[in-house]
PDB file of C-alpha atoms in Angstrom:
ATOM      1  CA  UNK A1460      24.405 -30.127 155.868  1.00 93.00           C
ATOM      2  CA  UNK A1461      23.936 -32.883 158.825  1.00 93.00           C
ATOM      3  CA  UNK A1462      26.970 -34.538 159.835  1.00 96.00           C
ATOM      4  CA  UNK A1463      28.084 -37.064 162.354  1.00 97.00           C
ATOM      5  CA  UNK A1464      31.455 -37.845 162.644  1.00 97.00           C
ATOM      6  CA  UNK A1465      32.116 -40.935 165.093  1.00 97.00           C
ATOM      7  CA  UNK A1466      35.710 -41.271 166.971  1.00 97.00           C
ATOM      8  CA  UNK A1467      37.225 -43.348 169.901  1.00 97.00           C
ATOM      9  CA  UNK A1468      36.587 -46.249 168.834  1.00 97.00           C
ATOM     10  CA  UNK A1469      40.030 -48.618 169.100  1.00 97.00           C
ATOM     11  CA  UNK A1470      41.239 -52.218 170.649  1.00 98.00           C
ATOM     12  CA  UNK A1471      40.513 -52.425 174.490  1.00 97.00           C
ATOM     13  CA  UNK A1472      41.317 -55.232 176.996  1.00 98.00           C
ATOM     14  CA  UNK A1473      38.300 -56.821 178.887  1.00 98.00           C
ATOM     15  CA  UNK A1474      36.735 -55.214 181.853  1.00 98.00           C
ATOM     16  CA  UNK A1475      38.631 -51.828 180.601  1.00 98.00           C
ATOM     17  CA  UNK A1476      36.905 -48.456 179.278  1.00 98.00           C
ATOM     18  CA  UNK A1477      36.458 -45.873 176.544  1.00 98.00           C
ATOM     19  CA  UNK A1478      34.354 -43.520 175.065  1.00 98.00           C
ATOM     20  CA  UNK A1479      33.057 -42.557 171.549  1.00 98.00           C
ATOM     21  CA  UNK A1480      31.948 -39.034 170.514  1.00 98.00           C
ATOM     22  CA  UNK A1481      29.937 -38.232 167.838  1.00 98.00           C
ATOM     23  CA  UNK A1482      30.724 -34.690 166.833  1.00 98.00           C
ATOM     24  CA  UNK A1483      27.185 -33.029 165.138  1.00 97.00           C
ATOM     25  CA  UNK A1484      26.956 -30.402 162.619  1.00 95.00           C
ATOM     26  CA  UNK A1485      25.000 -28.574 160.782  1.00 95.00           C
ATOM     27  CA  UNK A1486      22.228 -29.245 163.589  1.00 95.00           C
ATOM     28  CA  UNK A1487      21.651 -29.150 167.453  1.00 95.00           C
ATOM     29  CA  UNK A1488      22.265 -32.249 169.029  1.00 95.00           C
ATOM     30  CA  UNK A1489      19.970 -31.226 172.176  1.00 94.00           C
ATOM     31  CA  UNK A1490      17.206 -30.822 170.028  1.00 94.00           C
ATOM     32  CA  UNK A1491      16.934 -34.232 168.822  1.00 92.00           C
ATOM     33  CA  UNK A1492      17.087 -37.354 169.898  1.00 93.00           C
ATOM     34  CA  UNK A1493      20.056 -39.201 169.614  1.00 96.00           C
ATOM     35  CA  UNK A1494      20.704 -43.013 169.593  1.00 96.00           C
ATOM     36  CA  UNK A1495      23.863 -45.434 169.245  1.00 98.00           C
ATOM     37  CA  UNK A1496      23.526 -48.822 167.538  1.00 98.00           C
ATOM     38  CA  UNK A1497      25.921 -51.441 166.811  1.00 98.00           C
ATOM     39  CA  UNK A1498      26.555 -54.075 164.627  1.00 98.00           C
ATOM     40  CA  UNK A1499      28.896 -57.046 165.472  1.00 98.00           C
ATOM     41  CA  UNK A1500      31.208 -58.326 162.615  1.00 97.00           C
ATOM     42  CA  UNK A1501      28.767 -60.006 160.597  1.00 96.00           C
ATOM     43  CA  UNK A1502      25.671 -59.635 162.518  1.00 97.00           C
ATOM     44  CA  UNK A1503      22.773 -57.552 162.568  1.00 97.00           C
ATOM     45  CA  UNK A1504      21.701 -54.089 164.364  1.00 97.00           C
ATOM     46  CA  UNK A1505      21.653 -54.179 168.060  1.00 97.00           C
ATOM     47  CA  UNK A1506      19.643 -50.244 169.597  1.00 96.00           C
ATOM     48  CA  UNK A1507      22.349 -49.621 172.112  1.00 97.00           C
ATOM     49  CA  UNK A1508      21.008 -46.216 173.990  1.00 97.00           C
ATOM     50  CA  UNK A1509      18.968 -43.283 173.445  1.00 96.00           C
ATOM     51  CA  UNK A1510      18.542 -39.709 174.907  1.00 96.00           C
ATOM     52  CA  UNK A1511      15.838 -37.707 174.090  1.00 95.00           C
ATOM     53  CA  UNK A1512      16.011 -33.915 173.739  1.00 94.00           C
ATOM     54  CA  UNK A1513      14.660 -33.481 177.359  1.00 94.00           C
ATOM     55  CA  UNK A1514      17.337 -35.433 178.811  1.00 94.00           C
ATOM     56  CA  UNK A1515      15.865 -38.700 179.437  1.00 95.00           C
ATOM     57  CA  UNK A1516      18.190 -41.744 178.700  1.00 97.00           C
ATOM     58  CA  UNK A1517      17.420 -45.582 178.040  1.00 95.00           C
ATOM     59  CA  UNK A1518      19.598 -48.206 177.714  1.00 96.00           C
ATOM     60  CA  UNK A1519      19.395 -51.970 176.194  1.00 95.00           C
ATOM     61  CA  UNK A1520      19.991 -54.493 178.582  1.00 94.00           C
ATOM     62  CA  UNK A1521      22.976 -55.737 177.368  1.00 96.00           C
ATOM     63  CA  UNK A1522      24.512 -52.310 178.622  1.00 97.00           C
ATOM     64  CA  UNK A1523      22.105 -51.242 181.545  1.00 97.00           C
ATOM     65  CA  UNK A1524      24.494 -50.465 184.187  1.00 97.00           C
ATOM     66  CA  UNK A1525      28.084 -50.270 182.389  1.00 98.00           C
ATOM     67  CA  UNK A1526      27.118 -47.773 179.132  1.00 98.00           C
ATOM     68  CA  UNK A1527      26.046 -44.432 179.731  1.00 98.00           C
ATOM     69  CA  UNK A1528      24.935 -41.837 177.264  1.00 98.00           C
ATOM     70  CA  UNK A1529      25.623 -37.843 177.432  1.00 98.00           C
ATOM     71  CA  UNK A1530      25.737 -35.162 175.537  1.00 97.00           C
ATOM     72  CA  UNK A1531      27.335 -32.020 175.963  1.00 97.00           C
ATOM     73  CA  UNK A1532      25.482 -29.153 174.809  1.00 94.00           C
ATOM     74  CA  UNK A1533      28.547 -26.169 173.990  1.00 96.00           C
ATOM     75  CA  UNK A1534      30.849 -28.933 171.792  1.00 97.00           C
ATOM     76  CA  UNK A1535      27.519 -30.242 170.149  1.00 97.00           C
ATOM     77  CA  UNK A1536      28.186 -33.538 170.612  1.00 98.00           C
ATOM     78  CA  UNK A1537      27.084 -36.915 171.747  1.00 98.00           C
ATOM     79  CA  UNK A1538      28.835 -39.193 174.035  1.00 98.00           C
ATOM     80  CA  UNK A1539      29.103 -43.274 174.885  1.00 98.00           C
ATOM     81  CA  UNK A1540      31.100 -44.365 178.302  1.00 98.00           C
ATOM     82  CA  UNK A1541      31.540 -47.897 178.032  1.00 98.00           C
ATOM     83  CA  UNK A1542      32.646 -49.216 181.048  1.00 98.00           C
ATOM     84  CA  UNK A1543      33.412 -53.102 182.431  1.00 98.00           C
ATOM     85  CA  UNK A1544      33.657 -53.946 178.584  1.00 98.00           C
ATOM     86  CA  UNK A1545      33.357 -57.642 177.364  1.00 98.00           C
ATOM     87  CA  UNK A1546      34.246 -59.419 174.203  1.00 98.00           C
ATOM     88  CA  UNK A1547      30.716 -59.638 173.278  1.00 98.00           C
ATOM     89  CA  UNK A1548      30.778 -55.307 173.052  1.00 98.00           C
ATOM     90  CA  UNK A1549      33.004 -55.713 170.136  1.00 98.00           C
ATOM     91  CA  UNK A1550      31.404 -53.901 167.071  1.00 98.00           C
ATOM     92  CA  UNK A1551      30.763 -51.135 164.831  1.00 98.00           C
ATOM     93  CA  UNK A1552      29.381 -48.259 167.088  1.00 98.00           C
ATOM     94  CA  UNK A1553      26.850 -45.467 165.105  1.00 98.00           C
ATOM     95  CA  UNK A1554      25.397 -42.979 166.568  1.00 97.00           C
ATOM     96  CA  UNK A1555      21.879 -41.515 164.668  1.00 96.00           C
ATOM     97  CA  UNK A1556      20.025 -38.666 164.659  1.00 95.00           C
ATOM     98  CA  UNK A1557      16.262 -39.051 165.147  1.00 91.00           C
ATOM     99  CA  UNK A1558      17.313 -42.624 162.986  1.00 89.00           C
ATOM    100  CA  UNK A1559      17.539 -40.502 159.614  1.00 90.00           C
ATOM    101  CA  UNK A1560      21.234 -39.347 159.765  1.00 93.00           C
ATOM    102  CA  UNK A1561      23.637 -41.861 160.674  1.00 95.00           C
ATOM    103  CA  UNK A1562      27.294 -41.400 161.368  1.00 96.00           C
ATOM    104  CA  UNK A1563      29.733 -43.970 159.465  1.00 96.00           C
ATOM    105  CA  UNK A1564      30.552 -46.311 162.566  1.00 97.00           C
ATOM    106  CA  UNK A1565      33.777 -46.519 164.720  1.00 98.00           C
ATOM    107  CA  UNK A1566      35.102 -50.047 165.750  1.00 98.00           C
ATOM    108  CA  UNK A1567      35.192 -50.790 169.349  1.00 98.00           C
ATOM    109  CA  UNK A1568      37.346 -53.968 169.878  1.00 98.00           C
ATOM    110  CA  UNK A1569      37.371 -55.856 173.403  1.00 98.00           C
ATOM    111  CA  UNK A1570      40.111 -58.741 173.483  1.00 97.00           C
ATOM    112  CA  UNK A1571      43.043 -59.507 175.454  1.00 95.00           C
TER     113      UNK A1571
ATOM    114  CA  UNK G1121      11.335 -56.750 175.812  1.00 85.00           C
ATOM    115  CA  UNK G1122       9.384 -57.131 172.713  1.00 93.00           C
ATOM    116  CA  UNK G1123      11.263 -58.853 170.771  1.00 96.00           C
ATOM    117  CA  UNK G1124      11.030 -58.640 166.441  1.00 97.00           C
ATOM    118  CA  UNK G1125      10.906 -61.838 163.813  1.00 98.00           C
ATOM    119  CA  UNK G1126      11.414 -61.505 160.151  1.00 98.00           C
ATOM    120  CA  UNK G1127      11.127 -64.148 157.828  1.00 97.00           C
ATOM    121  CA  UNK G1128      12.599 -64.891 155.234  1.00 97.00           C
ATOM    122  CA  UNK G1129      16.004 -64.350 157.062  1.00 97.00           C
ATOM    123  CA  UNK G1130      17.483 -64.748 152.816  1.00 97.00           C
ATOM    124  CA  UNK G1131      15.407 -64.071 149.984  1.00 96.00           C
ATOM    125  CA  UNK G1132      16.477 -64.895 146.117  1.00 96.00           C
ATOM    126  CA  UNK G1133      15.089 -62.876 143.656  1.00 96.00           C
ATOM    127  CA  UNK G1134      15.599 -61.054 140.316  1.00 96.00           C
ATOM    128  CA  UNK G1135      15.654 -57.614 138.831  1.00 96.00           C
ATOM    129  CA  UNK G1136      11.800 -56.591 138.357  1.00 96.00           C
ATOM    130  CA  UNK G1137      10.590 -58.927 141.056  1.00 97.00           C
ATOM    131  CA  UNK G1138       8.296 -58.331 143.935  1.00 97.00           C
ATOM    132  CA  UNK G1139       9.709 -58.546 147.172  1.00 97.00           C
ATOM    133  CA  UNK G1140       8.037 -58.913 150.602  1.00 98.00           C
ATOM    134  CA  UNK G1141       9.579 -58.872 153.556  1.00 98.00           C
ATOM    135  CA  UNK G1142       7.530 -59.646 156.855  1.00 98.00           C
ATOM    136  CA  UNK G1143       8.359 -58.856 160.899  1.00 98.00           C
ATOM    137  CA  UNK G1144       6.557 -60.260 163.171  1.00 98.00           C
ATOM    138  CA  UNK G1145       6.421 -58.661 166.766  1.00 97.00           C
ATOM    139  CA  UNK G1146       6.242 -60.077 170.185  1.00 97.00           C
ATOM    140  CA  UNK G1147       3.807 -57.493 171.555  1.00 96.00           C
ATOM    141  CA  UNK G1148       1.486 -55.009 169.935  1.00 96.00           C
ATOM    142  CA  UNK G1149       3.838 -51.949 168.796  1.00 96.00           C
ATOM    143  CA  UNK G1150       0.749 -50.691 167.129  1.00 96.00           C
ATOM    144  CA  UNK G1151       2.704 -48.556 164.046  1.00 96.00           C
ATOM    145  CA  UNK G1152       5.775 -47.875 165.425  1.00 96.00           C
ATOM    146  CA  UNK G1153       7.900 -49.811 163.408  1.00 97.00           C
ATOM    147  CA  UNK G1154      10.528 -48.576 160.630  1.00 96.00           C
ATOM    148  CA  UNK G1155      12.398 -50.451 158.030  1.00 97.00           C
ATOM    149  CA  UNK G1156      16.073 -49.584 157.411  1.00 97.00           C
ATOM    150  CA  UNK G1157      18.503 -51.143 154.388  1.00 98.00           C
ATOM    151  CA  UNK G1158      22.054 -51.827 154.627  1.00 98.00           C
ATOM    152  CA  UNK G1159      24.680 -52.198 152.337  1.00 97.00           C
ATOM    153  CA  UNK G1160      28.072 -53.880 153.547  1.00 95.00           C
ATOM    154  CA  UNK G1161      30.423 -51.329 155.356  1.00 94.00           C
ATOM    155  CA  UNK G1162      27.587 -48.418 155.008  1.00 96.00           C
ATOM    156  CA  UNK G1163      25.482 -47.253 157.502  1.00 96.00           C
ATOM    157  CA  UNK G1164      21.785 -48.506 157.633  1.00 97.00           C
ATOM    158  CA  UNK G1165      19.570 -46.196 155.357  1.00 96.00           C
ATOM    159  CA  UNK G1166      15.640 -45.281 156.777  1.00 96.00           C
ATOM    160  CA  UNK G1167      13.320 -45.818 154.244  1.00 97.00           C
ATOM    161  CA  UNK G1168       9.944 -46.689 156.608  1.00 97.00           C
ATOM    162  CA  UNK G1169       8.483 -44.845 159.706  1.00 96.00           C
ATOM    163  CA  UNK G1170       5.508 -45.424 161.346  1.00 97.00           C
ATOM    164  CA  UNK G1171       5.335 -48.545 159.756  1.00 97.00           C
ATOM    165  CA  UNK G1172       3.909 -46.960 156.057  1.00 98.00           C
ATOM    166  CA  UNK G1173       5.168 -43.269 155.650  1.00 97.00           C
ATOM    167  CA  UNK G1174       7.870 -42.977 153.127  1.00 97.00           C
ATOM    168  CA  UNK G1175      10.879 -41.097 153.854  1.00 95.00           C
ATOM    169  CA  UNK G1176      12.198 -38.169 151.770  1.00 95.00           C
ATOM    170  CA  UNK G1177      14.623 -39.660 148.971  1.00 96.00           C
ATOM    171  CA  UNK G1178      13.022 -43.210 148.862  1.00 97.00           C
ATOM    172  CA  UNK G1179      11.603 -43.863 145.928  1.00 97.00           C
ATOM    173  CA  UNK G1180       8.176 -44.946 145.751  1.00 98.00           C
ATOM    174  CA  UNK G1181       8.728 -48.655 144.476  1.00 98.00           C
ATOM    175  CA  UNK G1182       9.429 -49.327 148.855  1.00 98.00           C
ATOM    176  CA  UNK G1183       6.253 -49.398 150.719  1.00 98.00           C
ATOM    177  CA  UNK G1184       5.336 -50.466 154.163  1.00 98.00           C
ATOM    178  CA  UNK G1185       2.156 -52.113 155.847  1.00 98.00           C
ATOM    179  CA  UNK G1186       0.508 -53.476 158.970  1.00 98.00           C
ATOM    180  CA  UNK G1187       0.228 -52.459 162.650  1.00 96.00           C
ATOM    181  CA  UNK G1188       0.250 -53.927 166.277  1.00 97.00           C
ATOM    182  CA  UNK G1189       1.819 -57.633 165.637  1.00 97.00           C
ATOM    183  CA  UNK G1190       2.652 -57.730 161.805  1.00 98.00           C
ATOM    184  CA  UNK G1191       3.951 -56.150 159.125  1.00 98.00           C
ATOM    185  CA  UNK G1192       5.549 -56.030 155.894  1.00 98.00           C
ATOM    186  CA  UNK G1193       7.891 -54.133 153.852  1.00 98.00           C
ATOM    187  CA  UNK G1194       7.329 -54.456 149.902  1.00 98.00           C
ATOM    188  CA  UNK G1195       9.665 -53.755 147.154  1.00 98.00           C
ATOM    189  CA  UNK G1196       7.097 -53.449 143.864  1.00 97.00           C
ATOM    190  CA  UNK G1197      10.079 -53.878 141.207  1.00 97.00           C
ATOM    191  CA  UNK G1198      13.262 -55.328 142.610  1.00 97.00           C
ATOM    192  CA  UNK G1199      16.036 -52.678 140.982  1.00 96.00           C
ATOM    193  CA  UNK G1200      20.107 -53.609 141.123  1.00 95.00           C
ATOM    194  CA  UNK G1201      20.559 -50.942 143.766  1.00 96.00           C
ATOM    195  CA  UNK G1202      17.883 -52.795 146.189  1.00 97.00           C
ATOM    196  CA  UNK G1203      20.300 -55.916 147.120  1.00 94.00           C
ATOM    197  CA  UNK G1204      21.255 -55.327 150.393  1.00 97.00           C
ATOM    198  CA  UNK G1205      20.017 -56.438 153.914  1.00 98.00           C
ATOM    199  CA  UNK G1206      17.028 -54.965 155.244  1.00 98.00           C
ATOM    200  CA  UNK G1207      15.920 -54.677 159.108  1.00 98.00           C
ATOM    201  CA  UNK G1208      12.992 -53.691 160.828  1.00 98.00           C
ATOM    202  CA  UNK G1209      13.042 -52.006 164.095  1.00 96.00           C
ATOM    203  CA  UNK G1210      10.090 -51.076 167.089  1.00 95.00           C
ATOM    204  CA  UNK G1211      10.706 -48.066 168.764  1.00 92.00           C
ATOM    205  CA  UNK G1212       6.710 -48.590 170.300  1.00 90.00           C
ATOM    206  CA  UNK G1213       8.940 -48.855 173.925  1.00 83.00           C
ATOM    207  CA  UNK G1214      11.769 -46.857 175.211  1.00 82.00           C
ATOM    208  CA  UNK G1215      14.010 -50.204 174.896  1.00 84.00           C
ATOM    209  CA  UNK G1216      14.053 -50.404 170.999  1.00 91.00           C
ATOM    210  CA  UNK G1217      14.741 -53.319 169.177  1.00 94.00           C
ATOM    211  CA  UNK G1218      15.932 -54.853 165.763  1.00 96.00           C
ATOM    212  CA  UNK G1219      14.737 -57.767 164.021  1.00 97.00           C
ATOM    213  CA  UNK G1220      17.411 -60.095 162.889  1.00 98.00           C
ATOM    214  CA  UNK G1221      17.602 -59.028 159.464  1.00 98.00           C
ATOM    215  CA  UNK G1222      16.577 -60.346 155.502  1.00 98.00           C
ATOM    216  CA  UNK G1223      19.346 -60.432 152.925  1.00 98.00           C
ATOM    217  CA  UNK G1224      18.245 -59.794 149.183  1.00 98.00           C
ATOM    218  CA  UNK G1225      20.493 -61.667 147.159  1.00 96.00           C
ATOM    219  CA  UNK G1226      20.221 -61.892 143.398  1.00 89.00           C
ATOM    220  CA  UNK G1227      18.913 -65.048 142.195  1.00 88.00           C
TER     221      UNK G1227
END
């Protein structure tokens, strides 16, 4: 069965960093594609940040420059580093798989 | 960045209705466009790819249409499982992007 399983989400000051996993099973992470997307309290979907199966990444360009995207093969599992975060980063983080599987969302809050 | 309009942004409507939902596109995207619904505090849910094929598990009363600029998802028989909010999305570029959403409320 495909699951994704979200963590590391949590309250963060501004300009400070974290990172979310999103643990796969039940498939191989590096031969998918694999994107996060996040939702704002009571907003829509924002695409966040992609990586293909080859390895190529893309970001929005909200986060060009301060996200990046990983993914480490062994733990089968996807990666977010959010650096330099602002209050306007606050939301529910999902990762998907090839936008069929989602995970259920981890809360990433920036505020002093 | 191409950037994705839907209209309405609510919709009223009852139990048996017909629902269409439109998204308009900046730029051709030609058919890659999908249509995802959300329910509050649940992850969005595909239902459209390549702007008319069904996904596995959707039932057949959702169907998509159009290509390059416009397009349009269609509920044929509004059920009480279908109110939700429902989003397009192009993935024609490597910069995806969302349109703002349509709520389905009941009327």
């Amino acid at each position: 069965e495909v699951q994704l399983v979200e963590s590391g989400g949590g309250l963060i000051q501004p300009g400070g960093s974290l990172r979310l996993s999103c643990a796969a099973s039940g498939f191989t992470v590096s031969s998918n594609y694999m994107s996060w997307v996040r939702q704002a309290p009571g907003k829509g979907l924002e695409w966040v940040s992609v990586i293909y199966s080859g390895g190529s990444t893309y970001y929005a360009d909200s986060v060009k420059g301060r996200f990046t995207i990983s993914r480490d093969n062994y733990k089968n599992t996807l990666y977010l580093q959010m650096n330099s975060l602002r209050a306007e980063d606050t939301a529910v983080y999902y990762c998907a798989r090839e936008s069929v599987w989602w995970g259920q969302g981890t809360l990433v809050t920036v505020s002093s | 960045d191409i950037q994705m309009t839907q209209s309405p942004s609510t919709l009223s409507a009852s139990v048996g209705d017909r629902v269409t939902i439109t998204c308009r596109a900046s730029q051709s995207i030609s058919s890659w466009l999908a249509w995802y619904q959300q329910k509050p505090g649940k992850a969005p849910k595909l239902l459209i790819y390549k702007a008319s094929s069904l996904q596995s598990g959707v039932p057949s009363r959702f169907s998509g249409s159009g290509s390059e600029t416009e397009f349009t998802l269609t509920i044929s028989s509004l059920q009480p499982d279908d109110f939700a909010t429902y989003y397009c999305q192009q993935y024609n570029t490597y910069s995806q992007t969302f349109g703002q959403g349509t709520k389905v409320e009941i009327k």
